[in-house]
Short mmCIF file of C-alpha atoms in Angstrom, two decimals:
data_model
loop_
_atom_site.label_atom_id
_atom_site.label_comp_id
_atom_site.label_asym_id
_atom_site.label_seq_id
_atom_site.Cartn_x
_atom_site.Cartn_y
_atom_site.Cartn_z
CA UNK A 1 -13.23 -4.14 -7.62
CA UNK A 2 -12.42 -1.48 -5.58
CA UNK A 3 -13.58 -3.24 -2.68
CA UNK A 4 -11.45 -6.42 -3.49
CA UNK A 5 -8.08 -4.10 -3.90
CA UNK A 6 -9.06 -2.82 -0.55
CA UNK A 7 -9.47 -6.52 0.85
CA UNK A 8 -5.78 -7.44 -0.58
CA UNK A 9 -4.26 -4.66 0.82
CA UNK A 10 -5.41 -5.07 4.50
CA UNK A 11 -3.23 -8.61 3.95
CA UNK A 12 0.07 -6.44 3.93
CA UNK A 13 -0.08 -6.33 7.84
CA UNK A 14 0.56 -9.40 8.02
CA UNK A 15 3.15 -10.16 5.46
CA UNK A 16 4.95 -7.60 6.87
CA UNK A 17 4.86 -8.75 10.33
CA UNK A 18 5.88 -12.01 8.92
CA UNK A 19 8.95 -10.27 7.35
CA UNK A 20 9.87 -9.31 10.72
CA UNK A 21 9.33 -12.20 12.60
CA UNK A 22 11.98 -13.74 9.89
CA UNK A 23 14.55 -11.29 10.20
CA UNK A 24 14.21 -11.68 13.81
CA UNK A 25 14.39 -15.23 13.82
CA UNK A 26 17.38 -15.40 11.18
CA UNK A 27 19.05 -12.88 13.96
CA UNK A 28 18.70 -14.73 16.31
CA UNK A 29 20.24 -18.09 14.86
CA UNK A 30 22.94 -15.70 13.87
CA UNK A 31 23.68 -14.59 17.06
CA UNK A 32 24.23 -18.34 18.30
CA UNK A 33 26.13 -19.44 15.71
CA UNK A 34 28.33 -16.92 16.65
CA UNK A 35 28.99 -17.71 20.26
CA UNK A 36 28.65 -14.81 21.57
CA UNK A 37 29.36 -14.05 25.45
CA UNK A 38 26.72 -15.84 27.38
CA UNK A 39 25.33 -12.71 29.28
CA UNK A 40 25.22 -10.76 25.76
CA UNK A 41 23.42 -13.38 24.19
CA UNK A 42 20.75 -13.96 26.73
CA UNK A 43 20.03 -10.60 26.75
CA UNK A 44 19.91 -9.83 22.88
CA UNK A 45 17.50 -13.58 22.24
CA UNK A 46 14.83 -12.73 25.20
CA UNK A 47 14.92 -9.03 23.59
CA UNK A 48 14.48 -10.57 20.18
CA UNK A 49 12.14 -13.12 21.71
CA UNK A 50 9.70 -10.53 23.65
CA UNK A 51 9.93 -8.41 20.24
CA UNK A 52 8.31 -11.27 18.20
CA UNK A 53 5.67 -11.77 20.85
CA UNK A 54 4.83 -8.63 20.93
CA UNK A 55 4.43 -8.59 16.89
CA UNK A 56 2.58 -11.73 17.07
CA UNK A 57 0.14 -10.66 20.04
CA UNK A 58 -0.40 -6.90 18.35
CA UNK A 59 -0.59 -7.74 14.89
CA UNK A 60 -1.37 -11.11 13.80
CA UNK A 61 -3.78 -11.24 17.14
CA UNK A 62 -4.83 -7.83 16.81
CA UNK A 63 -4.53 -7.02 19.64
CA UNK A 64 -2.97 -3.77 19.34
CA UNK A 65 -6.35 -2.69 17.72
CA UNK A 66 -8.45 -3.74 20.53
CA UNK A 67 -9.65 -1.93 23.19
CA UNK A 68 -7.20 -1.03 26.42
CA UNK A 69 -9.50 -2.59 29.25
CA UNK A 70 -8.77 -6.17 26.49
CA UNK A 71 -4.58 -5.19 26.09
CA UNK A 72 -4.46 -4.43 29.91
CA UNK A 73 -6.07 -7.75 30.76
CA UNK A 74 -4.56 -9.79 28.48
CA UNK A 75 -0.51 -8.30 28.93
CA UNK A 76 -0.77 -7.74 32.26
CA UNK A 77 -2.43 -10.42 33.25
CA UNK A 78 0.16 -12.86 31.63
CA UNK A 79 2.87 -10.93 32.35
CA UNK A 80 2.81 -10.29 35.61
CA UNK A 81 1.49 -13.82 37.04
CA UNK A 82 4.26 -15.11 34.20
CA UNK A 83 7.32 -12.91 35.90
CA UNK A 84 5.77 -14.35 39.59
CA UNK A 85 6.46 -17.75 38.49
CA UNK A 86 9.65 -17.47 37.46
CA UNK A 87 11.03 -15.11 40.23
CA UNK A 88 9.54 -17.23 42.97
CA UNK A 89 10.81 -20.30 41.22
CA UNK A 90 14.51 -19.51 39.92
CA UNK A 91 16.12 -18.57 42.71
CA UNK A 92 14.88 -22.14 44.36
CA UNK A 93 16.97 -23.77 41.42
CA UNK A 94 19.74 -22.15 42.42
CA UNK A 95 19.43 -23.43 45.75
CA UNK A 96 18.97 -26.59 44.59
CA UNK A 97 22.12 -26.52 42.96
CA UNK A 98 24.49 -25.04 45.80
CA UNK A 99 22.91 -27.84 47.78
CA UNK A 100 23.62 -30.61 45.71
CA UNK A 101 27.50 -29.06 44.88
CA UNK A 102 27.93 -28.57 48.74
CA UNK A 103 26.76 -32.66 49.52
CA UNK B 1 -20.48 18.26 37.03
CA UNK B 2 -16.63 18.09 38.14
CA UNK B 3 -14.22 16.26 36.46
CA UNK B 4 -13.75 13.54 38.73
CA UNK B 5 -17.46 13.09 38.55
CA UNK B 6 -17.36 12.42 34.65
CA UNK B 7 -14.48 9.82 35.04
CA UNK B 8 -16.38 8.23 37.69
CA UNK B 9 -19.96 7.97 35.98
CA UNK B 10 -17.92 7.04 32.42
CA UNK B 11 -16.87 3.91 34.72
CA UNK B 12 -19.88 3.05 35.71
CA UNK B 13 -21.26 2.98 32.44
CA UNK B 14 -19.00 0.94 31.21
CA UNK B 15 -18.78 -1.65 34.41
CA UNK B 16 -22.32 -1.39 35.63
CA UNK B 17 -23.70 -3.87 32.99
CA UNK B 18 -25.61 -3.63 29.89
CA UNK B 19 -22.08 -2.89 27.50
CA UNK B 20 -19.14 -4.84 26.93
CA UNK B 21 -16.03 -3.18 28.43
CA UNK B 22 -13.90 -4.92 26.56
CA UNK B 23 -15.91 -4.05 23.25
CA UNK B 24 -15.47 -7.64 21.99
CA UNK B 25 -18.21 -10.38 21.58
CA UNK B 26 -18.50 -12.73 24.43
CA UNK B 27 -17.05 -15.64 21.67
CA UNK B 28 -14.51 -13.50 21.09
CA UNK B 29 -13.32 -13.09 24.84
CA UNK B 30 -14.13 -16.49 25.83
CA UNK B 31 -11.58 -17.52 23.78
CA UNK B 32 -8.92 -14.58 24.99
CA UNK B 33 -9.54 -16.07 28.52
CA UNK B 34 -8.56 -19.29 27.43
CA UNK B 35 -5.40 -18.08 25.71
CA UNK B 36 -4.39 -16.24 29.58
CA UNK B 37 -5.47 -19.69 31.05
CA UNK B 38 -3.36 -21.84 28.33
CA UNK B 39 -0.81 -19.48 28.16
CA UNK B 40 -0.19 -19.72 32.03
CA UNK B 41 -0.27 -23.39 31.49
CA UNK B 42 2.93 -22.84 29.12
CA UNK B 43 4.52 -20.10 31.46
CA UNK B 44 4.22 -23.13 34.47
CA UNK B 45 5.57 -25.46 31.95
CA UNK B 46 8.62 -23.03 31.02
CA UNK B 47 9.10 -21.91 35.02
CA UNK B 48 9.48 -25.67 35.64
CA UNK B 49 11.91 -26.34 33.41
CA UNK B 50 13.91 -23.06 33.73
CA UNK B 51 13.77 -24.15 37.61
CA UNK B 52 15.48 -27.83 36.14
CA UNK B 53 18.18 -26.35 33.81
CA UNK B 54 19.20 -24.08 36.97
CA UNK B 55 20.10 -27.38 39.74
CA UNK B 56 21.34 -29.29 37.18
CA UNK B 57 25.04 -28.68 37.34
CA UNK B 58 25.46 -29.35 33.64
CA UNK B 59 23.05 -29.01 30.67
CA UNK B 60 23.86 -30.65 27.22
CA UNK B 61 24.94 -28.16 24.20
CA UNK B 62 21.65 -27.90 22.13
CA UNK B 63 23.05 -27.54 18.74
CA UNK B 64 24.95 -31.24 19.83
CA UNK B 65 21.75 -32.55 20.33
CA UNK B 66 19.80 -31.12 17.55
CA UNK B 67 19.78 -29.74 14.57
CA UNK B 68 19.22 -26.01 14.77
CA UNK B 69 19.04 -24.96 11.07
CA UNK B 70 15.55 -27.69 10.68
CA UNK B 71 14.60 -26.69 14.15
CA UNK B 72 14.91 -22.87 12.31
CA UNK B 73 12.81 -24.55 9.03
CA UNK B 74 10.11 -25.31 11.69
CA UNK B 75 9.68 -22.11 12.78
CA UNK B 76 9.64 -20.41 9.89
CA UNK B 77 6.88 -22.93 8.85
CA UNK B 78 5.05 -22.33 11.40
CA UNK B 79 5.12 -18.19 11.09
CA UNK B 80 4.66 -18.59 7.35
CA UNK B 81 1.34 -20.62 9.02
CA UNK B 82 0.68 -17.59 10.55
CA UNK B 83 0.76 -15.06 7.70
CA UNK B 84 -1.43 -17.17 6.05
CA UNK B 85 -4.05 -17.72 9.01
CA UNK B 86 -3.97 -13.44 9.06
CA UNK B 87 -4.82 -13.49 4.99
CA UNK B 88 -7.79 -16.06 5.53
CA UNK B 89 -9.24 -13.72 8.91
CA UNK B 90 -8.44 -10.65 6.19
CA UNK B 91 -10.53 -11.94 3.71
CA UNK B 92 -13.15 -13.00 6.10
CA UNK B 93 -13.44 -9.41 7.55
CA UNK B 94 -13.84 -8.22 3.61
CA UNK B 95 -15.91 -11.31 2.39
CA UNK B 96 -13.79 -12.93 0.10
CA UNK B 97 -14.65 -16.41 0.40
CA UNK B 98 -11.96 -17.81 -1.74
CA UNK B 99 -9.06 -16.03 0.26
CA UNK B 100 -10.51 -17.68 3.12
CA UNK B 101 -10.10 -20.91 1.72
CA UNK B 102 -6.85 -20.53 0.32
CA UNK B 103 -5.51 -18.62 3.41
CA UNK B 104 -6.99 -21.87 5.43
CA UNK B 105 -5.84 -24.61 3.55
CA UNK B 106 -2.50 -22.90 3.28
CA UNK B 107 -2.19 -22.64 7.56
CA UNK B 108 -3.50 -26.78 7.74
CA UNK B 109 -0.69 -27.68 5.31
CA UNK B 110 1.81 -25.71 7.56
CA UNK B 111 0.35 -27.56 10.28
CA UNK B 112 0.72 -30.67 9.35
CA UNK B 113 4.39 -29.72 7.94
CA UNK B 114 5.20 -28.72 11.77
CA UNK B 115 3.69 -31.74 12.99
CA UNK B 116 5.55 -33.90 10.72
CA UNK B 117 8.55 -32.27 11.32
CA UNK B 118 8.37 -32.83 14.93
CA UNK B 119 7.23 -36.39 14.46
CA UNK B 120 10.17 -36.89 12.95
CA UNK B 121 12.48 -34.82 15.67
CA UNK B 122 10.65 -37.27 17.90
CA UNK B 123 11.29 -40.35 15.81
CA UNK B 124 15.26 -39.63 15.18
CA UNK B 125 15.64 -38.39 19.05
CA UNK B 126 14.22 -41.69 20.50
CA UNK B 127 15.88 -43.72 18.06
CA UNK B 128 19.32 -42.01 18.86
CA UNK B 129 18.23 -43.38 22.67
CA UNK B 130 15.89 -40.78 24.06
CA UNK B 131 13.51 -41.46 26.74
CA UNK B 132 11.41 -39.49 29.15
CA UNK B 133 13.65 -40.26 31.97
CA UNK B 134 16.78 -41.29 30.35
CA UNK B 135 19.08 -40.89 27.54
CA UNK B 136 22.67 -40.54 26.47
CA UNK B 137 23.52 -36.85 27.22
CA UNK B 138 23.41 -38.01 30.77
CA UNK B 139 20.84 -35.40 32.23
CA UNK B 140 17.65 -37.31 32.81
CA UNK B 141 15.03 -34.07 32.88
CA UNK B 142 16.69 -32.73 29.64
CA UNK B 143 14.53 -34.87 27.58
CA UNK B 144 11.72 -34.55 30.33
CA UNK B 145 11.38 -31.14 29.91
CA UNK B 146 12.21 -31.71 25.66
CA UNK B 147 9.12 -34.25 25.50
CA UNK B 148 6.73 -32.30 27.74
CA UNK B 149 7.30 -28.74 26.80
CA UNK B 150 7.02 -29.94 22.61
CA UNK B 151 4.46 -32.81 23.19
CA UNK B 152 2.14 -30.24 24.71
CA UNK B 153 2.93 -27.59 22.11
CA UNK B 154 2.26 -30.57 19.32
CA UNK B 155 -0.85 -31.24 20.58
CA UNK B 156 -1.84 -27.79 20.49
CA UNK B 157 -0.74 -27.79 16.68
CA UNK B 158 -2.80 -30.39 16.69
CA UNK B 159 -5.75 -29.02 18.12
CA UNK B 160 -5.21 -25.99 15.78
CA UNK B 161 -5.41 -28.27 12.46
CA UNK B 162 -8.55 -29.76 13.69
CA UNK B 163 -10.10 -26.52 14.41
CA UNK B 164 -8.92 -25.23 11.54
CA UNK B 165 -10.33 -27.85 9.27
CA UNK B 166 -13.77 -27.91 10.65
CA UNK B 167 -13.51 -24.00 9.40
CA UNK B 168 -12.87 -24.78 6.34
CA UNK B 169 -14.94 -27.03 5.69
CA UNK B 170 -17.74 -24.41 7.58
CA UNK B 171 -16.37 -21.82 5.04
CA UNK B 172 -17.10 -24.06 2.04
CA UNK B 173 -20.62 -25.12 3.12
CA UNK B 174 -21.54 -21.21 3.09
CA UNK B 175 -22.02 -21.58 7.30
CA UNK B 176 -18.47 -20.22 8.92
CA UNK B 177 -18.72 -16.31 10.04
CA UNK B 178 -16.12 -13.69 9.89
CA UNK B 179 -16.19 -14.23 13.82
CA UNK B 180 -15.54 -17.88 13.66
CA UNK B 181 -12.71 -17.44 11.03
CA UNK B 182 -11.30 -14.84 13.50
CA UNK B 183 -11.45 -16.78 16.57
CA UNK B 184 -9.82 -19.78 15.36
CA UNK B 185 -7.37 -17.45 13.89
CA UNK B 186 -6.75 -15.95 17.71
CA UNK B 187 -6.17 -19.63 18.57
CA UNK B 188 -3.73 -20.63 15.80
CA UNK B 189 -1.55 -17.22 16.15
CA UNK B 190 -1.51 -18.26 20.27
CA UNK B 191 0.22 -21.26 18.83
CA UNK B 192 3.05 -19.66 17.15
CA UNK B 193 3.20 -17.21 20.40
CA UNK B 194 4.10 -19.86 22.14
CA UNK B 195 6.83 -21.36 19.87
CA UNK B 196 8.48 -18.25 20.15
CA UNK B 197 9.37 -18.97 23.78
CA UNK B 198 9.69 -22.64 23.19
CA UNK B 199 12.34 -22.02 20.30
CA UNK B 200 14.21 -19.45 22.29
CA UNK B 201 14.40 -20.63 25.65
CA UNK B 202 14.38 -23.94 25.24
CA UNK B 203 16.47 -24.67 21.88
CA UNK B 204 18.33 -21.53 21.32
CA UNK B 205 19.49 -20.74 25.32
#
């Protein structure tokens, strides 16, 4: 019995990170419906965005409980080669676009 | 022995074979190795069309386009999914075999919600005039990007349910391990991880 109770309440990690991830989601629709200022609203959805990741990734993954040679592979690993893709791609699109305004 | 000496020698014994230095079974980190591959799969798909929505001098509104509050019902159905698929790896870990049933037929039935939400985003979208190439918002790679970035994401969901229900039906034949319930767990939460960016950058921005 004891051993059951124990079971049932290892479950509240993740109900609680689902609580989260809700509130952060419900902020987030929030925050468009609102139309906020463009820059402020980029900035406050890829905060709220990278925050929900990271819940996901540390505690419905477990990842958080894993060993740091794991986490450093893993985060860095997508991070880093995912922030070279964009910042070698972006500013092409911009480019693309000055060129097709200036023809 | 100095201290340098120590760090170096605890290195060794870690790298030099024999241990795992990541501490996980090789099942276990085959499958984080395919969620860096996959996920760099989505982070090309994302780059490609972040790269789009930049030249494109105009981009249509979103909320025009779609419905944001079901769009919202899918995600939460899909986290909901989530919590469930943690219960079910929970109950594995502790050996409650009727948790992990309920905790995996509880993530296929989210599943198969999401999927048949988004067949029906699909279905209402092309109706309404979508195509890959075309439609009536007058930006062609809009709906490129809309039917590559959520088909592939779909048939990851779809993947997952599969998975999913060969565990189960592992679990009730008395043959799935906590391991296996845990790794297709790892799989289904990768899922939602990548909905997150999906929902954000590509319906909510």
């Amino acid at each position: 019995m004891a051993e059951k109770e124990h079971a049932h309440g290892g479950y509240r990690l993740y109900w609680v990170t689902w609580l989260w991830l809700l509130i952060l989601t419900i902020f987030m629709i929030g925050f468009e419906v609102l139309h906020l200022p463009r820059l402020f609203l980029v900035l406050a959805l890829v905060v709220f965005m990278l925050t929900k990741a990271a819940f996901i990734a540390g505690n419905f993954m477990h990842l958080r409980f894993e060993r740091l040679n794991l986490i450093v592979m893993v985060v860095v690993g997508l991070l880093i080669t995912g922030a070279v893709l964009f910042v070698l791609i972006y500013p092409d699109g911009l480019r693309v676009l000055q060129l097709s305004k200036a023809s | 022995m100095t201290e340098s000496h120590a760090v170096e020698m605890t290195a060794e014994s870690v790298w030099g074979g024999g241990v795992s230095p990541f501490g996980v079974s090789w099942r276990k980190l085959m499958m984080w190795i395919f969620i860096i591959t996959d996920g760099l799969l989505f982070a090309g798909l994302l780059a490609g069309y972040g790269f789009l929505r930049l030249a494109s001098p105009r981009w249509p509104d979103q909320a025009e386009v779609f419905y944001i509050p079901f769009i919202a019902f899918m995600t939460f159905v899909l986290i909901t999914s989530s919590a469930t698929m943690g219960t079910a790896v929970g109950a594995a870990r502790h050996g409650d075999r009727r948790w992990i049933v309920r905790g995996l037929a509880l993530t296929i039935l989210g599943g198969l919600t999401f999927l048949g939400c988004q067949a029906y985003e699909w279905t209402h979208l092309i109706h309404e005039g979508a195509r890959l190439y075309t439609n009536p918002w007058g930006v062609p790679h809009f709906t490129a990007c809309f039917f590559v970035l959520t088909g592939f994401h779909g048939s990851h969901v779809l993947s997952g349910v599969i998975i999913l229900t060969v565990t189960l039906i592992r679990t009730l034949l008395g043959k799935a391990t906590p391991e296996g319930v845990e790794i297709a767990g790892l799989y289904w939460h990768f899922v939602d991880l990548v909905w997150v960016f999906i929902f954000t950058l590509f319906y909510l921005l």
